[in-house]
Amino acid sequence: GNSVTQMEGPVTLSEEAFLTINCTYTATGYPSLFWYVQYPGEGLQLLLKATKADDKGSNKGFEATYRKETTSFHLEKGSVQVSDSAVYFCALSFTGGGNKLTFGTGTQLKVEL
Amino acid sequence: EPEVTQTPSHQVTQMGQEVILRCVPISNHLYFYWYRQILGQKVEFLVSFYNNEISEKSEIFDDQFSVERPDGSNFTLKIRSTKLEDSAMYFCASSDRVTETQYFGPGTRLLVL
């Protein structure tokens, strides 16, 4: 079946540090890939997405590139802020209405001053 | 910006009781979903719904669960006889036909005692 694997957390960084959260997937076919973020006490918010190989999703300084050859979708940000502290979920879905999202386990990010 | 809303935000119930979780999807969306997140674990798909029918359901979504769209705006998840292991955060999501991106509500935290 389809699955998503994320790096274990928590990840603790100092403000302005570079962030990478690894995500790899297993799927039959070519899914769309997503990063969702969950701030403390809140629901899931879409951060960015990519729908085909070599696409780069970006939002709020975060980026991720869909790499078919390595089945990866790593999340990066050049300079994190305390306000980026949250749990980040990588997910996949297939195109076609109503298709479910398959999530990774989530990676907690803590950014300190 | 349109958003998915959910009520209640928190619900405490006794084991064996019925609960109904309510969601108002984004108004022009056609596909609706329920997910759950047991504390500290990954977000899991429960069910998807389109055109007044279940499109797909997971093995978690057994006979104790049901979904309904009772009117043009609400989408509900009913758990007929709650178990301790149903304690979780339940998220509703919706998507349209064009982007197929799922937008999540803030969640209902269910505690079964």
Tab-separated table of C-alpha atoms in Angstrom:
chain	number	residue	atom	x	y	z
A	1	GLY	CA	0.000	0.000	0.000
A	2	ASN	CA	0.878	3.660	-0.017
A	3	SER	CA	2.901	5.097	2.832
A	4	VAL	CA	4.835	8.161	3.930
A	5	THR	CA	7.915	8.135	6.133
A	6	GLN	CA	9.138	11.218	7.947
A	7	MET	CA	12.180	11.859	10.069
A	8	GLU	CA	11.691	11.454	13.783
A	9	GLY	CA	11.304	14.501	15.928
A	10	PRO	CA	11.447	16.647	17.819
A	11	VAL	CA	13.788	18.838	15.832
A	12	THR	CA	15.142	21.733	17.872
A	13	LEU	CA	16.768	24.675	16.114
A	14	SER	CA	17.919	28.139	16.959
A	15	GLU	CA	16.193	31.045	15.274
A	16	GLU	CA	17.571	31.781	11.784
A	17	ALA	CA	18.932	28.241	11.400
A	18	PHE	CA	18.379	26.202	8.235
A	19	LEU	CA	15.627	23.609	8.375
A	20	THR	CA	15.306	20.295	6.587
A	21	ILE	CA	12.603	17.772	7.398
A	22	ASN	CA	12.955	14.594	5.380
A	23	CYS	CA	9.997	12.876	3.781
A	24	THR	CA	9.971	9.821	1.541
A	25	TYR	CA	7.025	7.973	0.138
A	26	THR	CA	6.031	4.613	-1.268
A	27	ALA	CA	3.237	4.560	-3.780
A	28	THR	CA	2.006	2.749	-6.832
A	29	GLY	CA	1.842	5.451	-9.448
A	30	TYR	CA	2.565	9.149	-9.158
A	31	PRO	CA	0.791	10.848	-6.290
A	32	SER	CA	0.467	14.498	-5.410
A	33	LEU	CA	2.557	15.422	-2.377
A	34	PHE	CA	1.728	17.813	0.421
A	35	TRP	CA	3.094	19.384	3.549
A	36	TYR	CA	0.590	20.295	6.237
A	37	VAL	CA	1.412	22.208	9.420
A	38	GLN	CA	-0.318	21.950	12.785
A	39	TYR	CA	0.322	24.812	15.187
A	40	PRO	CA	-0.231	24.139	18.896
A	41	GLY	CA	-3.919	23.707	19.664
A	42	GLU	CA	-4.981	24.150	16.058
A	43	GLY	CA	-6.009	22.026	13.090
A	44	LEU	CA	-4.094	21.108	9.975
A	45	GLN	CA	-3.211	23.820	7.518
A	46	LEU	CA	-1.947	23.216	4.008
A	47	LEU	CA	1.570	24.606	3.756
A	48	LEU	CA	2.513	23.643	0.200
A	49	LYS	CA	2.003	21.008	-2.426
A	50	ALA	CA	3.442	19.588	-5.651
A	51	THR	CA	1.511	17.548	-8.145
A	52	LYS	CA	4.170	16.126	-10.442
A	53	ALA	CA	7.833	15.246	-10.613
A	54	ASP	CA	10.295	18.157	-10.347
A	55	ASP	CA	7.539	20.542	-9.224
A	56	LYS	CA	8.558	22.799	-6.364
A	57	GLY	CA	5.962	23.844	-3.848
A	58	SER	CA	6.651	26.970	-1.821
A	59	ASN	CA	4.912	29.097	0.785
A	60	LYS	CA	5.960	31.365	3.667
A	61	GLY	CA	9.650	30.728	2.950
A	62	PHE	CA	9.210	26.945	2.987
A	63	GLU	CA	10.028	24.880	-0.092
A	64	ALA	CA	9.840	21.261	-1.144
A	65	THR	CA	10.682	19.631	-4.468
A	66	TYR	CA	8.987	16.500	-5.764
A	67	ARG	CA	11.811	14.064	-6.537
A	68	LYS	CA	10.511	11.004	-8.360
A	69	GLU	CA	13.919	9.338	-8.613
A	70	THR	CA	14.393	9.339	-4.843
A	71	THR	CA	10.652	9.271	-3.981
A	72	SER	CA	11.219	12.208	-1.684
A	73	PHE	CA	9.621	15.544	-0.810
A	74	HIS	CA	11.899	17.114	1.776
A	75	LEU	CA	10.780	20.339	3.434
A	76	GLU	CA	13.310	23.173	3.695
A	77	LYS	CA	13.453	26.692	5.012
A	78	GLY	CA	16.483	28.922	4.947
A	79	SER	CA	15.909	30.776	8.198
A	80	VAL	CA	13.397	29.558	10.760
A	81	GLN	CA	11.563	31.741	13.255
A	82	VAL	CA	10.137	30.971	16.669
A	83	SER	CA	6.693	31.259	15.078
A	84	ASP	CA	7.494	28.245	12.865
A	85	SER	CA	7.343	25.971	15.901
A	86	ALA	CA	4.695	23.400	15.017
A	87	VAL	CA	4.204	19.826	13.861
A	88	TYR	CA	4.790	19.251	10.159
A	89	PHE	CA	3.066	16.437	8.294
A	90	CYS	CA	4.038	15.090	4.904
A	91	ALA	CA	1.201	13.482	2.973
A	92	LEU	CA	0.299	12.007	-0.386
A	93	SER	CA	-2.857	11.654	-2.380
A	94	PHE	CA	-3.807	10.584	-5.861
A	95	THR	CA	-5.580	12.890	-8.260
A	96	GLY	CA	-9.264	12.367	-8.699
A	97	GLY	CA	-11.899	13.785	-6.471
A	98	GLY	CA	-12.385	12.298	-3.055
A	99	ASN	CA	-9.082	10.535	-2.767
A	100	LYS	CA	-7.795	10.194	0.754
A	101	LEU	CA	-4.627	11.700	2.141
A	102	THR	CA	-2.053	9.317	3.568
A	103	PHE	CA	-0.003	11.048	6.241
A	104	GLY	CA	3.390	10.529	7.762
A	105	THR	CA	3.782	10.466	11.516
A	106	GLY	CA	4.574	14.174	11.757
A	107	THR	CA	7.741	15.936	12.834
A	108	GLN	CA	7.680	18.376	15.701
A	109	LEU	CA	9.804	21.478	15.187
A	110	LYS	CA	10.853	23.658	18.096
A	111	VAL	CA	12.609	26.925	17.331
A	112	GLU	CA	14.350	28.699	20.196
A	113	LEU	CA	15.740	32.209	20.497
B	1	GLU	CA	-11.240	33.352	3.303
B	2	PRO	CA	-13.688	30.443	3.445
B	3	GLU	CA	-12.929	27.823	6.046
B	4	VAL	CA	-14.155	24.517	7.371
B	5	THR	CA	-15.769	24.777	10.789
B	6	GLN	CA	-16.405	22.050	13.343
B	7	THR	CA	-18.498	21.783	16.473
B	8	PRO	CA	-18.073	21.136	19.283
B	9	SER	CA	-14.406	21.869	19.838
B	10	HIS	CA	-14.325	19.458	22.770
B	11	GLN	CA	-16.644	16.658	23.806
B	12	VAL	CA	-16.480	14.370	26.804
B	13	THR	CA	-18.714	11.310	26.815
B	14	GLN	CA	-19.197	8.075	28.671
B	15	MET	CA	-18.287	4.776	27.073
B	16	GLY	CA	-21.247	3.321	25.198
B	17	GLN	CA	-22.863	6.674	24.499
B	18	GLU	CA	-23.585	8.012	21.037
B	19	VAL	CA	-21.831	11.141	19.820
B	20	ILE	CA	-22.376	13.283	16.765
B	21	LEU	CA	-19.578	15.477	15.502
B	22	ARG	CA	-20.557	18.275	13.186
B	23	CYS	CA	-18.775	19.980	10.342
B	24	VAL	CA	-19.631	22.740	7.923
B	25	PRO	CA	-17.461	22.301	4.814
B	26	ILE	CA	-16.479	25.120	2.485
B	27	SER	CA	-19.611	26.020	0.581
B	28	ASN	CA	-18.663	25.174	-3.007
B	29	HIS	CA	-16.796	21.993	-2.135
B	30	LEU	CA	-18.128	18.632	-3.256
B	31	TYR	CA	-15.943	16.114	-1.440
B	32	PHE	CA	-15.960	15.630	2.297
B	33	TYR	CA	-13.754	13.642	4.616
B	34	TRP	CA	-13.258	12.631	8.205
B	35	TYR	CA	-9.873	11.865	9.714
B	36	ARG	CA	-8.794	11.181	13.248
B	37	GLN	CA	-5.603	11.658	15.206
B	38	ILE	CA	-5.070	9.700	18.376
B	39	LEU	CA	-2.849	11.664	20.728
B	40	GLY	CA	0.765	11.504	19.597
B	41	GLN	CA	0.002	9.431	16.526
B	42	LYS	CA	-0.428	10.067	12.836
B	43	VAL	CA	-3.523	11.453	11.196
B	44	GLU	CA	-5.629	8.543	9.880
B	45	PHE	CA	-8.251	8.552	7.167
B	46	LEU	CA	-11.713	7.403	8.181
B	47	VAL	CA	-14.096	8.083	5.315
B	48	SER	CA	-14.716	10.150	2.204
B	49	PHE	CA	-18.130	11.245	0.940
B	50	TYR	CA	-19.367	12.512	-2.399
B	51	ASN	CA	-22.777	12.967	-3.931
B	52	ASN	CA	-24.487	11.747	-0.767
B	53	GLU	CA	-22.595	8.493	-0.725
B	54	ILE	CA	-19.511	7.097	0.927
B	55	SER	CA	-16.708	6.999	-1.650
B	56	GLU	CA	-14.165	5.163	0.439
B	57	LYS	CA	-13.792	4.075	4.032
B	58	SER	CA	-10.925	2.695	6.056
B	59	GLU	CA	-10.925	-0.430	8.193
B	60	ILE	CA	-11.300	1.854	11.218
B	61	PHE	CA	-14.710	2.966	9.940
B	62	ASP	CA	-16.717	0.000	11.152
B	63	ASP	CA	-20.438	-0.373	11.791
B	64	GLN	CA	-20.227	1.907	14.814
B	65	PHE	CA	-19.500	4.855	12.540
B	66	SER	CA	-21.794	6.603	10.102
B	67	VAL	CA	-21.741	9.835	8.144
B	68	GLU	CA	-24.518	11.996	6.872
B	69	ARG	CA	-25.110	15.226	5.043
B	70	PRO	CA	-28.489	16.098	6.537
B	71	ASP	CA	-28.849	19.407	4.714
B	72	GLY	CA	-26.970	21.553	2.236
B	73	SER	CA	-24.333	22.701	4.658
B	74	ASN	CA	-23.641	20.217	7.465
B	75	PHE	CA	-21.646	17.009	7.360
B	76	THR	CA	-21.790	14.800	10.433
B	77	LEU	CA	-19.920	11.859	11.871
B	78	LYS	CA	-21.853	9.658	14.299
B	79	ILE	CA	-20.279	7.137	16.601
B	80	ARG	CA	-23.071	4.886	17.820
B	81	SER	CA	-21.538	3.357	20.928
B	82	THR	CA	-18.272	4.977	21.884
B	83	LYS	CA	-15.284	3.013	23.134
B	84	LEU	CA	-12.314	4.226	25.118
B	85	GLU	CA	-10.143	3.851	22.033
B	86	ASP	CA	-12.314	6.311	20.120
B	87	SER	CA	-10.728	9.097	22.146
B	88	ALA	CA	-8.971	11.235	19.560
B	89	MET	CA	-9.034	14.489	17.662
B	90	TYR	CA	-11.452	14.231	14.752
B	91	PHE	CA	-10.848	16.407	11.718
B	92	CYS	CA	-13.282	17.197	8.966
B	93	ALA	CA	-11.964	18.242	5.559
B	94	SER	CA	-13.415	19.263	2.220
B	95	SER	CA	-12.147	19.716	-1.303
B	96	ASP	CA	-13.393	20.984	-4.620
B	97	ARG	CA	-13.257	19.347	-8.023
B	98	VAL	CA	-10.684	21.693	-9.501
B	99	THR	CA	-7.724	21.759	-7.115
B	100	GLU	CA	-8.612	18.649	-5.126
B	101	THR	CA	-6.692	20.147	-2.218
B	102	GLN	CA	-8.226	19.209	1.111
B	103	TYR	CA	-8.889	21.957	3.639
B	104	PHE	CA	-9.211	20.943	7.251
B	105	GLY	CA	-11.304	22.188	10.101
B	106	PRO	CA	-9.874	22.898	13.563
B	107	GLY	CA	-10.955	19.520	14.899
B	108	THR	CA	-13.136	18.139	17.679
B	109	ARG	CA	-11.318	16.619	20.611
B	110	LEU	CA	-13.335	13.622	21.814
B	111	LEU	CA	-12.641	12.065	25.184
B	112	VAL	CA	-14.399	8.816	26.066
B	113	LEU	CA	-14.407	7.943	29.754
